[in-house]
mmCIF file of C-alpha atoms and ligand atoms in Angstrom:
data_model
loop_
_atom_site.group_PDB
_atom_site.id
_atom_site.type_symbol
_atom_site.label_atom_id
_atom_site.label_comp_id
_atom_site.label_asym_id
_atom_site.label_seq_id
_atom_site.Cartn_x
_atom_site.Cartn_y
_atom_site.Cartn_z
ATOM 1 C CA UNK A 1 -59.848 43.312 40.917
ATOM 2 C CA UNK A 2 -55.959 44.286 40.976
ATOM 3 C CA UNK A 3 -53.475 44.194 43.768
ATOM 4 C CA UNK A 4 -56.346 40.735 45.565
ATOM 5 C CA UNK A 5 -54.410 37.915 47.155
ATOM 6 C CA UNK A 6 -54.396 34.447 44.824
ATOM 7 C CA UNK A 7 -58.164 32.114 46.152
ATOM 8 C CA UNK A 8 -57.160 29.529 48.192
ATOM 9 C CA UNK A 9 -60.258 26.816 47.649
ATOM 10 C CA UNK A 10 -60.459 24.207 49.685
ATOM 11 C CA UNK A 11 -62.848 20.945 48.864
ATOM 12 C CA UNK A 12 -65.531 20.417 51.695
ATOM 13 C CA UNK A 13 -67.857 17.009 53.223
ATOM 14 C CA UNK A 14 -70.491 16.297 51.769
ATOM 15 C CA UNK A 15 -73.332 13.500 53.100
ATOM 16 C CA UNK A 16 -75.649 12.113 51.498
ATOM 17 C CA UNK A 17 -79.161 14.959 51.933
ATOM 18 C CA UNK A 18 -81.395 11.813 53.738
ATOM 19 C CA UNK A 19 -77.634 11.643 56.218
ATOM 20 C CA UNK A 20 -77.456 15.640 57.081
ATOM 21 C CA UNK A 21 -81.377 15.467 57.420
ATOM 22 C CA UNK A 22 -81.101 13.279 60.676
ATOM 23 C CA UNK A 23 -78.171 14.796 61.830
ATOM 24 C CA UNK A 24 -80.530 18.407 61.807
ATOM 25 C CA UNK A 25 -83.393 17.015 62.948
ATOM 26 C CA UNK A 26 -81.682 16.110 66.096
ATOM 27 C CA UNK A 27 -78.587 18.515 66.274
ATOM 28 C CA UNK A 28 -81.466 21.437 66.261
ATOM 29 C CA UNK A 29 -84.051 19.680 68.935
ATOM 30 C CA UNK A 30 -81.398 20.752 71.033
ATOM 31 C CA UNK A 31 -82.120 24.695 69.983
ATOM 32 C CA UNK A 32 -85.548 24.725 69.924
ATOM 33 C CA UNK A 33 -89.295 22.958 71.040
ATOM 34 C CA UNK A 34 -90.561 21.500 67.472
ATOM 35 C CA UNK A 35 -87.633 20.621 64.804
ATOM 36 C CA UNK A 36 -89.293 19.150 62.141
ATOM 37 C CA UNK A 37 -85.944 18.465 58.294
ATOM 38 C CA UNK A 38 -86.343 16.766 55.813
ATOM 39 C CA UNK A 39 -84.855 16.640 52.342
ATOM 40 C CA UNK A 40 -88.051 18.676 49.994
ATOM 41 C CA UNK A 41 -87.650 19.983 46.293
ATOM 42 C CA UNK A 42 -87.052 23.556 47.073
ATOM 43 C CA UNK A 43 -89.624 25.605 46.685
ATOM 44 C CA UNK A 44 -90.094 28.249 43.209
ATOM 45 C CA UNK A 45 -87.602 31.544 44.696
ATOM 46 C CA UNK A 46 -89.171 34.266 42.508
ATOM 47 C CA UNK A 47 -92.069 33.399 43.716
ATOM 48 C CA UNK A 48 -92.689 35.737 47.474
ATOM 49 C CA UNK A 49 -91.869 36.436 49.889
ATOM 50 C CA UNK A 50 -88.110 35.602 47.900
ATOM 51 C CA UNK A 51 -88.723 37.087 45.210
ATOM 52 C CA UNK A 52 -85.050 36.008 43.617
ATOM 53 C CA UNK A 53 -83.809 35.911 40.563
ATOM 54 C CA UNK A 54 -83.020 31.818 40.394
ATOM 55 C CA UNK A 55 -85.859 28.993 41.196
ATOM 56 C CA UNK A 56 -83.514 27.210 43.265
ATOM 57 C CA UNK A 57 -80.257 26.611 44.954
ATOM 58 C CA UNK A 58 -79.041 24.120 43.055
ATOM 59 C CA UNK A 59 -76.382 23.148 41.158
ATOM 60 C CA UNK A 60 -72.316 23.086 41.676
ATOM 61 C CA UNK A 61 -73.204 25.045 44.480
ATOM 62 C CA UNK A 62 -70.283 25.871 46.907
ATOM 63 C CA UNK A 63 -69.592 28.690 49.019
ATOM 64 C CA UNK A 64 -66.786 31.910 49.511
ATOM 65 C CA UNK A 65 -65.833 33.959 52.002
ATOM 66 C CA UNK A 66 -64.484 37.664 50.253
ATOM 67 C CA UNK A 67 -61.875 40.299 52.097
ATOM 68 C CA UNK A 68 -63.052 40.250 56.112
ATOM 69 C CA UNK A 69 -63.576 41.957 58.835
ATOM 70 C CA UNK A 70 -60.309 43.201 58.925
ATOM 71 C CA UNK A 71 -60.060 45.035 55.494
ATOM 72 C CA UNK A 72 -63.182 47.579 58.204
ATOM 73 C CA UNK A 73 -61.833 47.857 61.385
ATOM 74 C CA UNK A 74 -58.842 48.379 62.932
ATOM 75 C CA UNK A 75 -59.496 51.175 59.861
ATOM 76 C CA UNK A 76 -61.156 50.797 56.665
ATOM 77 C CA UNK A 77 -59.710 49.747 53.692
ATOM 78 C CA UNK A 78 -62.158 52.174 50.661
ATOM 79 C CA UNK A 79 -60.026 50.234 48.346
ATOM 80 C CA UNK A 80 -61.143 46.859 49.145
ATOM 81 C CA UNK A 81 -64.252 46.264 45.539
ATOM 82 C CA UNK A 82 -65.188 42.981 44.382
ATOM 83 C CA UNK A 83 -67.917 42.581 41.312
ATOM 84 C CA UNK A 84 -70.145 39.600 41.177
ATOM 85 C CA UNK A 85 -68.742 38.681 38.168
ATOM 86 C CA UNK A 86 -65.709 38.463 39.140
ATOM 87 C CA UNK A 87 -66.401 36.533 41.425
ATOM 88 C CA UNK A 88 -68.483 34.142 40.163
ATOM 89 C CA UNK A 89 -66.053 33.076 37.958
ATOM 90 C CA UNK A 90 -63.130 32.847 40.283
ATOM 91 C CA UNK A 91 -66.248 30.579 41.392
ATOM 92 C CA UNK A 92 -65.235 28.175 38.692
ATOM 93 C CA UNK A 93 -69.177 29.261 37.401
ATOM 94 C CA UNK A 94 -69.713 32.161 35.449
ATOM 95 C CA UNK A 95 -73.392 32.605 35.328
ATOM 96 C CA UNK A 96 -73.909 31.695 38.917
ATOM 97 C CA UNK A 97 -76.517 32.935 40.932
ATOM 98 C CA UNK A 98 -75.449 34.128 44.745
ATOM 99 C CA UNK A 99 -76.867 35.776 47.994
ATOM 100 C CA UNK A 100 -74.536 35.796 51.777
ATOM 101 C CA UNK A 101 -74.418 39.092 53.181
ATOM 102 C CA UNK A 102 -72.169 41.903 52.191
ATOM 103 C CA UNK A 103 -71.315 45.205 52.964
ATOM 104 C CA UNK A 104 -71.555 47.766 49.787
ATOM 105 C CA UNK A 105 -68.598 49.453 47.579
ATOM 106 C CA UNK A 106 -69.169 53.031 49.621
ATOM 107 C CA UNK A 107 -66.882 54.585 46.229
ATOM 108 C CA UNK A 108 -70.626 53.408 44.319
ATOM 109 C CA UNK A 109 -73.364 54.295 46.806
ATOM 110 C CA UNK A 110 -71.972 57.023 49.314
ATOM 111 C CA UNK A 111 -72.027 55.501 52.962
ATOM 112 C CA UNK A 112 -71.129 52.406 54.370
ATOM 113 C CA UNK A 113 -74.512 50.096 54.203
ATOM 114 C CA UNK A 114 -74.999 46.450 55.001
ATOM 115 C CA UNK A 115 -75.495 44.369 51.649
ATOM 116 C CA UNK A 116 -78.600 41.366 50.737
ATOM 117 C CA UNK A 117 -76.880 41.010 48.195
ATOM 118 C CA UNK A 118 -78.825 38.678 45.988
ATOM 119 C CA UNK A 119 -76.674 38.433 42.188
ATOM 120 C CA UNK A 120 -77.817 36.076 39.511
ATOM 121 C CA UNK A 121 -74.835 37.064 37.633
ATOM 122 C CA UNK A 122 -74.017 37.561 33.334
ATOM 123 C CA UNK A 123 -74.020 34.716 31.432
ATOM 124 C CA UNK A 124 -72.199 34.601 27.629
ATOM 125 C CA UNK A 125 -75.267 36.656 26.214
ATOM 126 C CA UNK A 126 -77.891 37.567 28.851
ATOM 127 C CA UNK A 127 -76.342 40.125 31.595
ATOM 128 C CA UNK A 128 -76.879 40.498 35.147
ATOM 129 C CA UNK A 129 -79.512 40.731 37.103
ATOM 130 C CA UNK A 130 -79.789 41.825 40.195
ATOM 131 C CA UNK A 131 -81.344 42.077 43.589
ATOM 132 C CA UNK A 132 -80.262 42.197 45.996
ATOM 133 C CA UNK A 133 -80.939 44.688 49.162
ATOM 134 C CA UNK A 134 -78.751 47.639 50.721
ATOM 135 C CA UNK A 135 -79.436 49.141 54.315
ATOM 136 C CA UNK A 136 -78.052 52.089 55.791
ATOM 137 C CA UNK A 137 -79.386 54.126 58.767
ATOM 138 C CA UNK A 138 -81.833 56.673 57.495
ATOM 139 C CA UNK A 139 -80.250 59.943 57.999
ATOM 140 C CA UNK A 140 -83.261 62.197 58.276
ATOM 141 C CA UNK A 141 -84.354 59.868 61.464
ATOM 142 C CA UNK A 142 -81.637 57.364 62.801
ATOM 143 C CA UNK A 143 -83.698 55.101 62.022
ATOM 144 C CA UNK A 144 -83.546 51.219 59.766
ATOM 145 C CA UNK A 145 -83.548 52.342 55.800
ATOM 146 C CA UNK A 146 -83.636 48.699 53.315
ATOM 147 C CA UNK A 147 -83.398 49.579 49.670
ATOM 148 C CA UNK A 148 -83.776 47.669 46.487
ATOM 149 C CA UNK A 149 -79.906 48.101 44.724
ATOM 150 C CA UNK A 150 -80.959 48.528 41.566
ATOM 151 C CA UNK A 151 -84.037 51.607 42.189
ATOM 152 C CA UNK A 152 -80.093 53.884 42.678
ATOM 153 C CA UNK A 153 -77.387 51.854 40.996
ATOM 154 C CA UNK A 154 -76.852 49.773 38.119
ATOM 155 C CA UNK A 155 -73.431 47.823 39.313
ATOM 156 C CA UNK A 156 -73.051 44.484 40.617
ATOM 157 C CA UNK A 157 -70.532 45.984 42.923
ATOM 158 C CA UNK A 158 -70.297 45.524 47.528
ATOM 159 C CA UNK A 159 -67.053 46.594 49.126
ATOM 160 C CA UNK A 160 -64.882 45.288 51.978
ATOM 161 C CA UNK A 161 -66.014 41.669 53.170
ATOM 162 C CA UNK A 162 -68.818 38.903 51.484
ATOM 163 C CA UNK A 163 -69.831 35.511 52.467
ATOM 164 C CA UNK A 164 -71.523 33.897 49.503
ATOM 165 C CA UNK A 165 -73.198 30.984 48.621
ATOM 166 C CA UNK A 166 -72.755 30.848 45.056
ATOM 167 C CA UNK A 167 -74.980 28.110 42.414
ATOM 168 C CA UNK A 168 -76.892 27.668 39.304
ATOM 169 C CA UNK A 169 -79.633 28.670 40.898
ATOM 170 C CA UNK A 170 -81.784 25.640 39.402
ATOM 171 C CA UNK A 171 -84.612 23.028 40.899
ATOM 172 C CA UNK A 172 -84.053 20.501 42.741
ATOM 173 C CA UNK A 173 -83.232 18.361 46.682
ATOM 174 C CA UNK A 174 -82.851 20.360 49.178
ATOM 175 C CA UNK A 175 -82.581 20.920 52.884
ATOM 176 C CA UNK A 176 -85.591 21.815 54.547
ATOM 177 C CA UNK A 177 -86.189 23.132 58.352
ATOM 178 C CA UNK A 178 -89.006 24.150 60.107
ATOM 179 C CA UNK A 179 -88.338 25.114 64.025
ATOM 180 C CA UNK A 180 -90.528 26.600 66.827
ATOM 181 C CA UNK A 181 -89.924 28.576 70.033
ATOM 182 C CA UNK A 182 -85.940 28.313 70.996
ATOM 183 C CA UNK A 183 -85.279 26.539 73.889
ATOM 184 C CA UNK A 184 -81.798 26.953 73.521
ATOM 185 C CA UNK A 185 -79.410 29.911 73.073
ATOM 186 C CA UNK A 186 -78.072 29.351 70.079
ATOM 187 C CA UNK A 187 -80.364 31.362 67.638
ATOM 188 C CA UNK A 188 -80.696 29.188 64.483
ATOM 189 C CA UNK A 189 -77.878 29.474 62.349
ATOM 190 C CA UNK A 190 -75.489 28.595 64.926
ATOM 191 C CA UNK A 191 -77.690 26.008 65.898
ATOM 192 C CA UNK A 192 -77.143 24.353 62.982
ATOM 193 C CA UNK A 193 -73.448 25.371 62.295
ATOM 194 C CA UNK A 194 -72.900 23.420 66.427
ATOM 195 C CA UNK A 195 -74.907 20.390 65.040
ATOM 196 C CA UNK A 196 -72.630 19.666 62.216
ATOM 197 C CA UNK A 197 -69.576 20.789 64.190
ATOM 198 C CA UNK A 198 -70.388 18.229 66.407
ATOM 199 C CA UNK A 199 -71.112 15.445 64.145
ATOM 200 C CA UNK A 200 -68.258 16.199 61.968
ATOM 201 C CA UNK A 201 -65.636 16.543 64.154
ATOM 202 C CA UNK A 202 -62.571 15.710 61.518
ATOM 203 C CA UNK A 203 -63.919 17.476 58.591
ATOM 204 C CA UNK A 204 -65.750 20.736 56.659
ATOM 205 C CA UNK A 205 -69.293 21.400 56.114
ATOM 206 C CA UNK A 206 -70.794 24.092 54.621
ATOM 207 C CA UNK A 207 -74.678 24.907 54.168
ATOM 208 C CA UNK A 208 -76.010 27.727 52.931
ATOM 209 C CA UNK A 209 -79.067 29.162 51.752
ATOM 210 C CA UNK A 210 -81.841 30.640 52.762
ATOM 211 C CA UNK A 211 -84.856 30.728 55.216
ATOM 212 C CA UNK A 212 -87.657 32.743 57.290
ATOM 213 C CA UNK A 213 -88.079 33.783 59.981
ATOM 214 C CA UNK A 214 -92.162 34.046 59.935
ATOM 215 C CA UNK A 215 -92.795 35.187 63.377
ATOM 216 C CA UNK A 216 -92.067 37.137 66.121
ATOM 217 C CA UNK A 217 -88.519 39.300 65.990
ATOM 218 C CA UNK A 218 -85.596 39.756 65.688
ATOM 219 C CA UNK A 219 -81.850 41.219 67.391
ATOM 220 C CA UNK A 220 -79.808 42.771 63.595
ATOM 221 C CA UNK A 221 -77.309 45.895 63.492
ATOM 222 C CA UNK A 222 -76.326 47.845 60.755
ATOM 223 C CA UNK A 223 -73.716 49.662 60.375
ATOM 224 C CA UNK A 224 -73.580 53.599 60.167
ATOM 225 C CA UNK A 225 -72.852 55.815 56.812
ATOM 226 C CA UNK A 226 -69.907 56.908 58.002
ATOM 227 C CA UNK A 227 -66.366 54.074 58.604
ATOM 228 C CA UNK A 228 -65.179 54.959 61.880
ATOM 229 C CA UNK A 229 -62.767 57.664 62.687
ATOM 230 C CA UNK A 230 -61.393 55.843 64.920
ATOM 231 C CA UNK A 231 -59.308 52.903 65.117
ATOM 232 C CA UNK A 232 -62.069 50.062 66.521
ATOM 233 C CA UNK A 233 -60.028 47.752 68.650
ATOM 234 C CA UNK A 234 -62.176 45.608 70.289
ATOM 235 C CA UNK A 235 -65.651 43.662 70.293
ATOM 236 C CA UNK A 236 -66.629 46.741 72.597
ATOM 237 C CA UNK A 237 -65.493 49.505 70.335
ATOM 238 C CA UNK A 238 -67.544 47.581 67.033
ATOM 239 C CA UNK A 239 -70.605 46.961 68.897
ATOM 240 C CA UNK A 240 -70.180 50.610 70.051
ATOM 241 C CA UNK A 241 -69.881 51.802 66.404
ATOM 242 C CA UNK A 242 -72.872 49.547 65.385
ATOM 243 C CA UNK A 243 -75.963 50.302 65.010
ATOM 244 C CA UNK A 244 -78.559 48.098 66.443
ATOM 245 C CA UNK A 245 -82.507 47.545 66.258
ATOM 246 C CA UNK A 246 -85.301 44.660 67.098
ATOM 247 C CA UNK A 247 -87.084 44.010 62.992
ATOM 248 C CA UNK A 248 -90.307 42.650 63.133
ATOM 249 C CA UNK A 249 -90.966 39.050 61.085
ATOM 250 C CA UNK A 250 -91.394 37.462 58.579
ATOM 251 C CA UNK A 251 -87.478 37.945 57.483
ATOM 252 C CA UNK A 252 -85.666 36.461 54.847
ATOM 253 C CA UNK A 253 -82.313 35.386 55.937
ATOM 254 C CA UNK A 254 -79.663 34.820 53.419
ATOM 255 C CA UNK A 255 -76.956 32.540 55.072
ATOM 256 C CA UNK A 256 -73.563 30.682 54.418
ATOM 257 C CA UNK A 257 -72.057 28.807 57.494
ATOM 258 C CA UNK A 258 -68.571 26.300 57.797
ATOM 259 C CA UNK A 259 -68.679 23.676 61.187
ATOM 260 C CA UNK A 260 -65.017 24.666 61.168
ATOM 261 C CA UNK A 261 -62.764 26.877 59.316
ATOM 262 C CA UNK A 262 -60.188 24.646 57.056
ATOM 263 C CA UNK A 263 -56.963 26.516 57.685
ATOM 264 C CA UNK A 264 -59.127 30.256 55.414
ATOM 265 C CA UNK A 265 -59.096 32.169 58.294
ATOM 266 C CA UNK A 266 -62.703 31.960 57.807
ATOM 267 C CA UNK A 267 -65.923 33.395 59.130
ATOM 268 C CA UNK A 268 -67.867 30.831 59.444
ATOM 269 C CA UNK A 269 -71.137 31.818 59.876
ATOM 270 C CA UNK A 270 -73.121 34.934 58.461
ATOM 271 C CA UNK A 271 -76.451 36.671 58.334
ATOM 272 C CA UNK A 272 -78.207 39.165 56.458
ATOM 273 C CA UNK A 273 -82.302 39.304 55.730
ATOM 274 C CA UNK A 274 -85.381 41.772 53.963
ATOM 275 C CA UNK A 275 -87.869 42.046 55.208
ATOM 276 C CA UNK A 276 -91.383 43.424 52.307
ATOM 277 C CA UNK A 277 -91.176 46.124 55.461
ATOM 278 C CA UNK A 278 -87.905 47.796 54.851
ATOM 279 C CA UNK A 279 -86.080 46.964 57.663
ATOM 280 C CA UNK A 280 -83.164 44.628 57.397
ATOM 281 C CA UNK A 281 -79.626 43.911 58.129
ATOM 282 C CA UNK A 282 -76.504 41.934 60.527
ATOM 283 C CA UNK A 283 -78.967 38.888 61.755
ATOM 284 C CA UNK A 284 -78.021 38.103 65.023
ATOM 285 C CA UNK A 285 -80.975 35.756 66.887
ATOM 286 C CA UNK A 286 -84.762 36.189 67.676
ATOM 287 C CA UNK A 287 -85.719 38.430 70.470
ATOM 288 C CA UNK A 288 -88.845 36.689 70.818
ATOM 289 C CA UNK A 289 -88.015 32.088 71.651
ATOM 290 C CA UNK A 290 -91.211 31.504 72.843
ATOM 291 C CA UNK A 291 -93.413 32.375 69.531
ATOM 292 C CA UNK A 292 -90.467 32.698 66.529
ATOM 293 C CA UNK A 293 -91.145 30.428 63.858
ATOM 294 C CA UNK A 294 -88.806 30.096 61.426
ATOM 295 C CA UNK A 295 -88.935 27.804 57.474
ATOM 296 C CA UNK A 296 -85.468 27.957 55.842
ATOM 297 C CA UNK A 297 -83.348 25.455 52.542
ATOM 298 C CA UNK A 298 -80.262 25.323 53.219
ATOM 299 C CA UNK A 299 -77.355 23.033 51.144
ATOM 300 C CA UNK A 300 -74.336 21.430 51.625
ATOM 301 C CA UNK A 301 -71.485 22.614 48.954
ATOM 302 C CA UNK A 302 -68.783 21.311 47.512
ATOM 303 C CA UNK A 303 -65.950 23.758 48.094
ATOM 304 C CA UNK A 304 -65.055 26.725 49.924
ATOM 305 C CA UNK A 305 -63.224 29.444 48.286
ATOM 306 C CA UNK A 306 -60.915 31.416 50.318
ATOM 307 C CA UNK A 307 -60.236 35.032 47.840
ATOM 308 C CA UNK A 308 -58.312 38.211 49.141
ATOM 309 C CA UNK A 309 -57.898 36.710 51.996
ATOM 310 C CA UNK A 310 -56.221 39.128 54.354
ATOM 311 C CA UNK A 311 -52.230 38.902 55.195
ATOM 312 C CA UNK A 312 -53.115 41.231 58.460
ATOM 313 C CA UNK A 313 -55.912 39.443 60.313
ATOM 314 C CA UNK A 314 -57.620 39.167 64.347
ATOM 315 C CA UNK A 315 -60.336 38.301 64.970
ATOM 316 C CA UNK A 316 -62.615 41.277 66.534
ATOM 317 C CA UNK A 317 -65.594 41.932 64.970
ATOM 318 C CA UNK A 318 -66.754 38.487 63.762
ATOM 319 C CA UNK A 319 -69.956 37.879 65.386
HETATM 320 ZN ZN1 ZN B 401 -72.965 40.823 58.420
#
């Protein structure tokens, strides 16, 4: 990765899983009518609806914030491109399983699009397995077009930005979150993040994992196929450029959240989703609070790596 800023690393606070379970159980009850948080063995994620290339979310859990929105707006920097295999080495975990939220490498895909990364990176004697999806605006009807990345491309590259969770992909203990009927204003991701922020005000914690929206609908966005010709200088201008959709459950979401930025200019939460019915993209919140149901699996990360942090930064477009 030429012309890339030096990677910064921060240790994160990792509470005992039982302590974390109790904290999340109490905190999420402010935002959902029914909450049940428990410590369980990670289900086999190679099974549907996940169909991940690894069984679990455990083993050397870590998160990374790669690049950033400043490489997308006000004007795109198309040279910002990364390789998941190189990222796994930068995370000191070659061969890692990586999930999260990012953008495609427009040089390779030929358009701009949302990336839903699910990659088992290459290791000695084993090629990478790229189970990612990408989601773009269908030029025919202007609707959402979700495709399997490996159906069209053979690399593990992405562009501009990525908020990623990496681990060894092993089975093990995880936090299971079941929540029904949203009574608060926060998305499930924001509710998890705010709970940690309130409980541990002086510490930085991060969670990575996956959750299913089992019932209901959700608000998502997809970036247009073309980058904006006009500089985008405010949240309003960015939102005017993005295409927003309401999509249907079941949706499988990949999420990274950080309770408190330890001074690394982070995007503190980022979630992308895919589905079996070809709807996917950047998740904001459910639009059906009275009927929504969530089932998720999360692991607290031990380290945060800030890769290629933009030198010139701003707070626009981080929702
Ligand atoms: Zn996104």
